[in-house]
mmCIF file of C-alpha atoms in Angstrom:
data_model
loop_
_atom_site.group_PDB
_atom_site.id
_atom_site.type_symbol
_atom_site.label_atom_id
_atom_site.label_comp_id
_atom_site.label_asym_id
_atom_site.label_seq_id
_atom_site.Cartn_x
_atom_site.Cartn_y
_atom_site.Cartn_z
ATOM 1 C CA MET A 1 32.136 0.851 13.926
ATOM 2 C CA SER A 2 31.496 0.314 10.200
ATOM 3 C CA LEU A 3 28.765 -2.242 9.665
ATOM 4 C CA ILE A 4 28.804 -4.621 6.690
ATOM 5 C CA LEU A 5 25.350 -3.821 5.324
ATOM 6 C CA GLY A 6 23.583 -4.874 2.164
ATOM 7 C CA SER A 7 20.348 -6.157 0.693
ATOM 8 C CA HIS A 8 19.095 -8.503 -1.984
ATOM 9 C CA ILE A 9 19.913 -7.064 -5.410
ATOM 10 C CA SER A 10 18.443 -8.386 -8.664
ATOM 11 C CA LEU A 11 21.029 -9.907 -11.009
ATOM 12 C CA ASN A 12 19.962 -9.388 -14.617
ATOM 13 C CA GLN A 13 21.233 -8.835 -18.138
ATOM 14 C CA LYS A 14 19.705 -5.367 -18.511
ATOM 15 C CA SER A 15 21.892 -3.951 -15.723
ATOM 16 C CA LYS A 16 24.964 -5.967 -16.771
ATOM 17 C CA TYR A 17 24.664 -8.620 -14.075
ATOM 18 C CA LEU A 18 27.289 -8.141 -11.338
ATOM 19 C CA LEU A 19 28.210 -4.657 -12.509
ATOM 20 C CA GLY A 20 24.620 -3.532 -12.010
ATOM 21 C CA VAL A 21 24.530 -5.251 -8.622
ATOM 22 C CA VAL A 22 27.578 -3.286 -7.460
ATOM 23 C CA GLU A 23 26.165 -0.026 -8.853
ATOM 24 C CA GLU A 24 22.896 -0.499 -6.952
ATOM 25 C CA THR A 25 24.793 -1.480 -3.810
ATOM 26 C CA ILE A 26 26.737 1.791 -3.989
ATOM 27 C CA CYS A 27 23.521 3.755 -4.604
ATOM 28 C CA ASN A 28 22.009 2.210 -1.460
ATOM 29 C CA GLY A 29 24.978 3.249 0.683
ATOM 30 C CA ALA A 30 25.769 -0.429 1.245
ATOM 31 C CA ASN A 31 29.055 -2.331 1.265
ATOM 32 C CA CYS A 32 27.837 -5.870 0.594
ATOM 33 C CA PHE A 33 24.956 -7.563 -1.234
ATOM 34 C CA MET A 34 23.010 -10.791 -1.577
ATOM 35 C CA ILE A 35 22.085 -12.275 -4.964
ATOM 36 C CA PHE A 36 20.627 -15.329 -6.607
ATOM 37 C CA THR A 37 22.899 -16.485 -9.436
ATOM 38 C CA GLY A 38 19.804 -16.806 -11.635
ATOM 39 C CA PRO A 39 15.999 -16.791 -11.316
ATOM 40 C CA PRO A 40 15.137 -18.185 -7.851
ATOM 41 C CA GLN A 41 12.140 -20.139 -9.178
ATOM 42 C CA ASN A 42 13.920 -22.121 -11.911
ATOM 43 C CA VAL A 43 17.338 -23.509 -12.846
ATOM 44 C CA LYS A 44 17.920 -21.553 -16.066
ATOM 45 C CA ARG A 45 21.379 -20.057 -15.687
ATOM 46 C CA VAL A 46 23.692 -17.737 -17.628
ATOM 47 C CA ASP A 47 27.368 -18.668 -17.490
ATOM 48 C CA THR A 48 29.111 -16.581 -14.827
ATOM 49 C CA SER A 49 31.811 -15.648 -17.357
ATOM 50 C CA LEU A 50 29.211 -13.248 -18.821
ATOM 51 C CA PHE A 51 28.566 -11.472 -15.508
ATOM 52 C CA TYR A 52 30.976 -8.516 -16.059
ATOM 53 C CA LYS A 53 32.869 -9.803 -13.035
ATOM 54 C CA GLU A 54 36.138 -7.939 -13.624
ATOM 55 C CA GLU A 55 34.383 -4.611 -14.179
ATOM 56 C CA ALA A 56 32.251 -5.243 -11.092
ATOM 57 C CA LEU A 57 35.285 -6.105 -8.964
ATOM 58 C CA GLU A 58 37.096 -2.949 -10.063
ATOM 59 C CA LEU A 59 34.121 -0.741 -9.211
ATOM 60 C CA ALA A 60 33.606 -2.585 -5.924
ATOM 61 C CA LYS A 61 37.241 -2.025 -4.950
ATOM 62 C CA GLN A 62 36.854 1.723 -5.496
ATOM 63 C CA HIS A 63 33.942 1.754 -3.034
ATOM 64 C CA ASN A 64 35.308 -0.641 -0.392
ATOM 65 C CA ILE A 65 32.937 -3.470 -1.304
ATOM 66 C CA ASP A 66 34.590 -6.819 -0.641
ATOM 67 C CA PHE A 67 33.005 -9.737 -2.498
ATOM 68 C CA SER A 68 34.165 -12.072 0.277
ATOM 69 C CA ASN A 69 31.583 -10.329 2.508
ATOM 70 C CA CYS A 70 28.765 -10.918 0.018
ATOM 71 C CA VAL A 71 26.143 -13.653 -0.082
ATOM 72 C CA VAL A 72 24.507 -15.978 -2.604
ATOM 73 C CA HIS A 73 21.100 -17.437 -1.760
ATOM 74 C CA ALA A 74 20.169 -20.878 -3.077
ATOM 75 C CA PRO A 75 17.178 -21.031 -5.461
ATOM 76 C CA TYR A 76 13.752 -22.186 -4.270
ATOM 77 C CA VAL A 77 13.491 -25.142 -6.642
ATOM 78 C CA PHE A 78 14.344 -27.979 -4.270
ATOM 79 C CA ASN A 79 13.523 -29.250 -0.800
ATOM 80 C CA LEU A 80 16.745 -29.952 1.096
ATOM 81 C CA ALA A 81 14.781 -32.171 3.492
ATOM 82 C CA GLY A 82 13.498 -34.307 0.614
ATOM 83 C CA LEU A 83 14.737 -37.728 -0.460
ATOM 84 C CA ASP A 84 17.134 -37.130 -3.358
ATOM 85 C CA THR A 85 16.605 -40.363 -5.298
ATOM 86 C CA ASP A 86 17.801 -39.016 -8.662
ATOM 87 C CA GLY A 87 20.499 -36.574 -7.537
ATOM 88 C CA TYR A 88 18.422 -33.513 -8.479
ATOM 89 C CA ILE A 89 18.949 -31.681 -5.172
ATOM 90 C CA VAL A 90 22.661 -32.337 -4.856
ATOM 91 C CA ASN A 91 23.331 -31.536 -8.522
ATOM 92 C CA ILE A 92 21.672 -28.125 -8.195
ATOM 93 C CA LEU A 93 23.523 -27.357 -4.980
ATOM 94 C CA GLN A 94 26.868 -28.382 -6.424
ATOM 95 C CA SER A 95 26.327 -26.177 -9.476
ATOM 96 C CA GLU A 96 25.187 -23.184 -7.414
ATOM 97 C CA ILE A 97 28.125 -23.489 -5.027
ATOM 98 C CA GLU A 98 30.581 -23.686 -7.916
ATOM 99 C CA ARG A 99 28.997 -20.547 -9.392
ATOM 100 C CA THR A 100 29.171 -18.811 -6.007
ATOM 101 C CA VAL A 101 32.871 -19.551 -5.546
ATOM 102 C CA SER A 102 33.648 -18.527 -9.145
ATOM 103 C CA LEU A 103 32.345 -15.044 -8.277
ATOM 104 C CA GLY A 104 34.643 -14.731 -5.266
ATOM 105 C CA ILE A 105 31.733 -15.095 -2.832
ATOM 106 C CA LYS A 106 31.985 -17.523 0.079
ATOM 107 C CA TYR A 107 28.631 -17.349 1.910
ATOM 108 C CA PHE A 108 25.962 -19.639 0.435
ATOM 109 C CA VAL A 109 22.585 -19.509 2.217
ATOM 110 C CA VAL A 110 20.142 -22.434 2.022
ATOM 111 C CA HIS A 111 16.701 -23.101 3.499
ATOM 112 C CA PRO A 112 16.660 -26.428 5.394
ATOM 113 C CA GLY A 113 13.366 -27.401 3.779
ATOM 114 C CA SER A 114 10.256 -29.195 5.034
ATOM 115 C CA PHE A 115 9.609 -32.781 6.048
ATOM 116 C CA ARG A 116 6.834 -34.965 4.632
ATOM 117 C CA GLU A 117 6.422 -38.008 6.865
ATOM 118 C CA SER A 118 8.378 -37.065 9.995
ATOM 119 C CA LYS A 119 10.886 -34.483 11.206
ATOM 120 C CA ASP A 120 13.464 -37.208 11.888
ATOM 121 C CA GLU A 121 13.183 -38.400 8.298
ATOM 122 C CA GLY A 122 13.543 -34.835 7.018
ATOM 123 C CA ILE A 123 16.624 -34.187 9.146
ATOM 124 C CA ASN A 124 18.223 -37.422 7.970
ATOM 125 C CA ASN A 125 17.573 -36.411 4.350
ATOM 126 C CA ILE A 126 19.173 -33.004 4.984
ATOM 127 C CA VAL A 127 22.236 -34.657 6.485
ATOM 128 C CA ARG A 128 22.528 -37.121 3.609
ATOM 129 C CA ASN A 129 22.204 -34.369 0.994
ATOM 130 C CA VAL A 130 24.580 -31.968 2.741
ATOM 131 C CA LEU A 131 27.282 -34.584 3.250
ATOM 132 C CA GLU A 132 27.145 -35.541 -0.425
ATOM 133 C CA VAL A 133 27.431 -31.875 -1.413
ATOM 134 C CA PHE A 134 30.429 -31.505 0.895
ATOM 135 C CA ARG A 135 32.029 -34.597 -0.621
ATOM 136 C CA ARG A 136 31.686 -33.128 -4.118
ATOM 137 C CA THR A 137 32.839 -29.622 -3.142
ATOM 138 C CA SER A 138 35.553 -30.445 -0.616
ATOM 139 C CA HIS A 139 38.129 -28.542 -2.697
ATOM 140 C CA LEU A 140 36.144 -25.279 -2.617
ATOM 141 C CA ASP A 141 36.365 -22.515 -0.004
ATOM 142 C CA TYR A 142 32.871 -21.502 1.105
ATOM 143 C CA PHE A 143 30.362 -21.731 3.954
ATOM 144 C CA PHE A 144 27.067 -23.620 3.622
ATOM 145 C CA CYS A 145 24.774 -21.454 5.773
ATOM 146 C CA LEU A 146 21.535 -23.055 6.931
ATOM 147 C CA GLU A 147 18.945 -20.340 7.504
ATOM 148 C CA THR A 148 16.738 -20.253 10.589
ATOM 149 C CA MET A 149 13.073 -20.589 9.620
ATOM 150 C CA ALA A 150 9.740 -19.302 10.945
ATOM 151 C CA GLY A 151 8.119 -22.717 11.526
ATOM 152 C CA LYS A 152 5.406 -22.647 8.866
ATOM 153 C CA ARG A 153 3.763 -26.023 8.384
ATOM 154 C CA ASN A 154 6.507 -28.712 8.391
ATOM 155 C CA GLN A 155 9.547 -26.459 8.116
ATOM 156 C CA ILE A 156 12.789 -27.656 9.644
ATOM 157 C CA GLY A 157 15.051 -24.998 11.126
ATOM 158 C CA ALA A 158 12.620 -23.066 13.311
ATOM 159 C CA CYS A 159 14.133 -24.746 16.358
ATOM 160 C CA LEU A 160 17.838 -24.223 17.100
ATOM 161 C CA GLU A 161 18.050 -27.712 18.571
ATOM 162 C CA ASP A 162 17.045 -29.199 15.202
ATOM 163 C CA LEU A 163 19.830 -27.284 13.481
ATOM 164 C CA GLN A 164 22.287 -28.391 16.147
ATOM 165 C CA LEU A 165 21.278 -32.004 15.496
ATOM 166 C CA ILE A 166 21.984 -31.523 11.780
ATOM 167 C CA PHE A 167 25.416 -30.089 12.600
ATOM 168 C CA SER A 168 26.128 -33.013 14.891
ATOM 169 C CA LYS A 169 25.040 -35.606 12.317
ATOM 170 C CA CYS A 170 27.277 -33.824 9.774
ATOM 171 C CA ASN A 171 30.201 -34.310 12.193
ATOM 172 C CA TRP A 172 30.476 -30.550 12.689
ATOM 173 C CA ASP A 173 31.945 -30.130 9.228
ATOM 174 C CA PRO A 174 33.786 -26.768 9.124
ATOM 175 C CA LYS A 175 31.854 -25.721 5.993
ATOM 176 C CA LEU A 176 28.533 -25.882 7.845
ATOM 177 C CA ALA A 177 27.338 -22.523 9.194
ATOM 178 C CA LEU A 178 24.261 -20.556 10.248
ATOM 179 C CA CYS A 179 22.328 -17.647 8.776
ATOM 180 C CA LEU A 180 20.194 -16.050 11.494
ATOM 181 C CA ASP A 181 16.997 -14.452 10.180
ATOM 182 C CA THR A 182 15.496 -12.159 12.827
ATOM 183 C CA CYS A 183 11.963 -12.191 11.398
ATOM 184 C CA HIS A 184 12.011 -15.987 11.225
ATOM 185 C CA LEU A 185 13.463 -16.341 14.735
ATOM 186 C CA HIS A 186 10.829 -13.990 16.160
ATOM 187 C CA ASP A 187 7.997 -15.738 14.340
ATOM 188 C CA SER A 188 9.257 -19.128 15.519
ATOM 189 C CA GLY A 189 9.067 -17.987 19.158
ATOM 190 C CA TYR A 190 12.432 -16.522 20.197
ATOM 191 C CA ASP A 191 12.370 -13.246 22.158
ATOM 192 C CA LEU A 192 15.034 -11.268 20.323
ATOM 193 C CA SER A 193 14.925 -8.391 22.807
ATOM 194 C CA LYS A 194 16.740 -10.724 25.222
ATOM 195 C CA LEU A 195 19.814 -10.803 23.003
ATOM 196 C CA GLU A 196 22.393 -11.926 25.569
ATOM 197 C CA GLU A 197 20.131 -14.774 26.663
ATOM 198 C CA PHE A 198 19.659 -15.818 23.038
ATOM 199 C CA LYS A 199 23.399 -15.658 22.336
ATOM 200 C CA LYS A 200 24.122 -17.789 25.389
ATOM 201 C CA LYS A 201 21.695 -20.449 24.165
ATOM 202 C CA LEU A 202 23.207 -20.285 20.687
ATOM 203 C CA SER A 203 26.726 -20.564 22.066
ATOM 204 C CA ASN A 204 25.831 -23.545 24.242
ATOM 205 C CA LEU A 205 24.291 -25.398 21.309
ATOM 206 C CA PHE A 206 26.978 -24.644 18.723
ATOM 207 C CA GLY A 207 30.133 -24.383 20.811
ATOM 208 C CA GLY A 208 30.375 -20.610 20.452
ATOM 209 C CA LEU A 209 29.067 -18.009 18.032
ATOM 210 C CA GLU A 210 31.594 -18.645 15.263
ATOM 211 C CA ARG A 211 29.177 -20.814 13.266
ATOM 212 C CA VAL A 212 27.009 -17.748 12.613
ATOM 213 C CA LYS A 213 28.233 -16.212 9.347
ATOM 214 C CA VAL A 214 25.307 -14.139 8.002
ATOM 215 C CA ILE A 215 22.457 -12.094 9.514
ATOM 216 C CA HIS A 216 19.148 -11.456 7.735
ATOM 217 C CA LEU A 217 17.836 -8.404 9.583
ATOM 218 C CA GLY A 218 14.139 -7.615 9.317
ATOM 219 C CA ASP A 219 11.190 -6.716 11.523
ATOM 220 C CA SER A 220 8.049 -8.889 11.612
ATOM 221 C CA MET A 221 4.391 -8.209 10.871
ATOM 222 C CA ASN A 222 3.371 -10.834 13.412
ATOM 223 C CA PRO A 223 3.408 -11.321 17.186
ATOM 224 C CA ILE A 224 6.140 -13.545 18.579
ATOM 225 C CA GLY A 225 5.580 -17.243 17.871
ATOM 226 C CA ALA A 226 3.062 -16.666 15.051
ATOM 227 C CA LYS A 227 4.983 -18.940 12.635
ATOM 228 C CA LYS A 228 3.944 -16.760 9.680
ATOM 229 C CA ASP A 229 7.160 -15.397 8.061
ATOM 230 C CA ARG A 230 5.933 -11.952 7.005
ATOM 231 C CA HIS A 231 8.605 -9.267 7.145
ATOM 232 C CA ALA A 232 8.024 -5.631 8.145
ATOM 233 C CA ASN A 233 10.010 -2.431 7.717
ATOM 234 C CA TYR A 234 12.230 -1.313 10.562
ATOM 235 C CA GLY A 235 10.369 0.056 13.545
ATOM 236 C CA LEU A 236 6.945 -0.782 12.114
ATOM 237 C CA GLY A 237 6.668 -4.393 13.255
ATOM 238 C CA HIS A 238 6.563 -6.469 16.423
ATOM 239 C CA ILE A 239 10.325 -6.845 16.905
ATOM 240 C CA GLY A 240 10.841 -3.102 17.243
ATOM 241 C CA TRP A 241 13.529 -0.616 16.283
ATOM 242 C CA GLU A 242 15.519 -0.834 19.529
ATOM 243 C CA THR A 243 15.907 -4.599 19.195
ATOM 244 C CA ILE A 244 16.823 -4.332 15.506
ATOM 245 C CA LEU A 245 19.511 -1.786 16.405
ATOM 246 C CA LYS A 246 20.745 -3.935 19.283
ATOM 247 C CA TRP A 247 21.272 -6.857 16.905
ATOM 248 C CA ALA A 248 22.995 -4.737 14.265
ATOM 249 C CA TYR A 249 25.507 -3.321 16.747
ATOM 250 C CA ASP A 250 26.097 -6.442 18.809
ATOM 251 C CA ASP A 251 29.796 -7.070 19.506
ATOM 252 C CA TYR A 252 29.842 -10.229 17.369
ATOM 253 C CA PHE A 253 26.980 -9.842 14.900
ATOM 254 C CA SER A 254 28.216 -6.392 13.829
ATOM 255 C CA SER A 255 31.292 -8.055 12.295
ATOM 256 C CA LEU A 256 29.156 -10.180 9.942
ATOM 257 C CA PRO A 257 27.419 -9.416 6.643
ATOM 258 C CA ILE A 258 24.007 -8.024 7.621
ATOM 259 C CA ILE A 259 21.424 -8.333 4.858
ATOM 260 C CA VAL A 260 18.487 -5.944 5.185
ATOM 261 C CA GLU A 261 15.291 -7.945 4.619
ATOM 262 C CA THR A 262 12.348 -5.568 4.654
ATOM 263 C CA PRO A 263 9.381 -5.337 2.258
ATOM 264 C CA TYR A 264 9.076 -2.832 -0.575
ATOM 265 C CA TRP A 265 6.903 0.239 -0.085
ATOM 266 C CA LYS A 266 3.736 0.919 -2.069
ATOM 267 C CA LYS A 267 3.276 4.095 -4.101
ATOM 268 C CA GLN A 268 0.432 5.394 -6.236
ATOM 269 C CA VAL A 269 1.619 7.022 -9.469
ATOM 270 C CA LYS A 270 -0.292 8.632 -12.313
ATOM 271 C CA SER A 271 -0.089 7.091 -15.734
ATOM 272 C CA LYS A 272 1.607 9.259 -18.373
ATOM 273 C CA ARG A 273 -1.033 8.336 -20.928
ATOM 274 C CA SER A 274 -4.146 8.691 -18.804
ATOM 275 C CA LYS A 275 -5.382 10.210 -15.574
ATOM 276 C CA GLU A 276 -5.580 6.819 -13.900
ATOM 277 C CA THR A 277 -3.235 5.878 -11.086
ATOM 278 C CA ARG A 278 -1.484 2.590 -10.558
ATOM 279 C CA GLU A 279 0.413 1.076 -7.673
ATOM 280 C CA ILE A 280 4.156 0.467 -7.918
ATOM 281 C CA LEU A 281 6.640 -0.976 -5.454
ATOM 282 C CA VAL A 282 9.582 1.126 -4.272
ATOM 283 C CA SER A 283 12.792 -0.238 -2.756
ATOM 284 C CA PRO A 284 13.248 0.698 0.931
ATOM 285 C CA TYR A 285 16.870 -0.409 1.156
ATOM 286 C CA LYS A 286 18.692 2.921 0.845
ATOM 287 C CA HIS A 287 16.504 4.354 3.605
ATOM 288 C CA GLU A 288 16.684 1.290 5.869
ATOM 289 C CA ILE A 289 20.481 1.075 5.519
ATOM 290 C CA SER A 290 20.814 4.769 6.409
ATOM 291 C CA LEU A 291 18.689 4.194 9.526
ATOM 292 C CA LEU A 292 21.080 1.495 10.690
ATOM 293 C CA ARG A 293 24.183 3.535 9.919
ATOM 294 C CA ASN A 294 22.817 6.626 11.697
ATOM 295 C CA LYS A 295 21.387 4.584 14.608
ATOM 296 C CA LYS A 296 18.245 6.686 14.389
ATOM 297 C CA TRP A 297 14.777 5.800 13.138
ATOM 298 C CA GLU A 298 13.170 8.191 10.645
ATOM 299 C CA PRO A 299 9.864 7.925 8.746
ATOM 300 C CA ILE A 300 9.790 7.090 5.041
ATOM 301 C CA PRO A 301 11.236 10.157 3.262
ATOM 302 C CA ASP A 302 8.738 10.061 0.375
ATOM 303 C CA LYS A 303 5.315 10.992 1.755
ATOM 304 C CA ASP A 304 3.680 9.226 -1.204
ATOM 305 C CA CYS A 305 5.247 5.884 -0.242
ATOM 306 C CA LEU A 306 3.430 3.661 2.217
ATOM 307 C CA PRO A 307 4.691 0.577 4.047
ATOM 308 C CA ILE A 308 2.796 -2.645 3.508
ATOM 309 C CA TYR A 309 2.297 -2.977 7.257
ATOM 310 C CA ILE A 310 2.340 -0.791 10.392
ATOM 311 C CA LYS A 311 1.957 -2.301 13.856
ATOM 312 C CA GLU A 312 -1.144 -0.881 15.543
#
């Protein structure tokens, strides 16, 4: 069984945008990726025609990376559960979806957002915003994947029933899909070790598992139900390696793009100009992806790298 594994990769001019993304994906031993189409904290965007798309596609083809298995994450500059009085939310979403499709990517992941006055009001705002986005993008082929959330403060999406209500109010539009985040699900109170029980609940709520299109696979720093949203490296958190592996190789989930979501390691390095040391962050993705492919947990290969968190 060949898993579709990837991670978030930075899209930037220095590494030639998409070409650099594909190169890093190959280096990590991955066969998919997740990107933001620009900085996640603002709406400044470079035209996708400058992304070295053709060169990236050619390199991807040589390494069996299919862009249709890749993911774009929406930026963090709007609240989907907010009242969109001036069209700001919908305009951003429309633009991001158009950019996503122009790259040959069909999975677009969005946080449901947080309510202000009441959850019902927030859900109604989500439905209103999503339906308007669907009206504007009806001619495009993509999936609008609402991500499960950890339940911090007034977040919507920590409860599967809330997401099911959104789907229902959106008339079960075929574009509407789910992105399951294991850290978020665990932190919101779901026991992920009971996978078959969880899948049965999911199937009952959504008429099967087909609405699930993307998996964000990460361990958690926190006990179940903590509502914290703090990711941990594989095998070092409260979800545990066996459960992570069970999710990765599940009969259905293993056919989906699985995005590794684990924190960077810390490493102390000596300055070239002085004897002082400084802390840098090191990507764990090549190692974490190899763990999943080999179905065997191994410690961090660089003894000088330390995880941010280890479960006691």
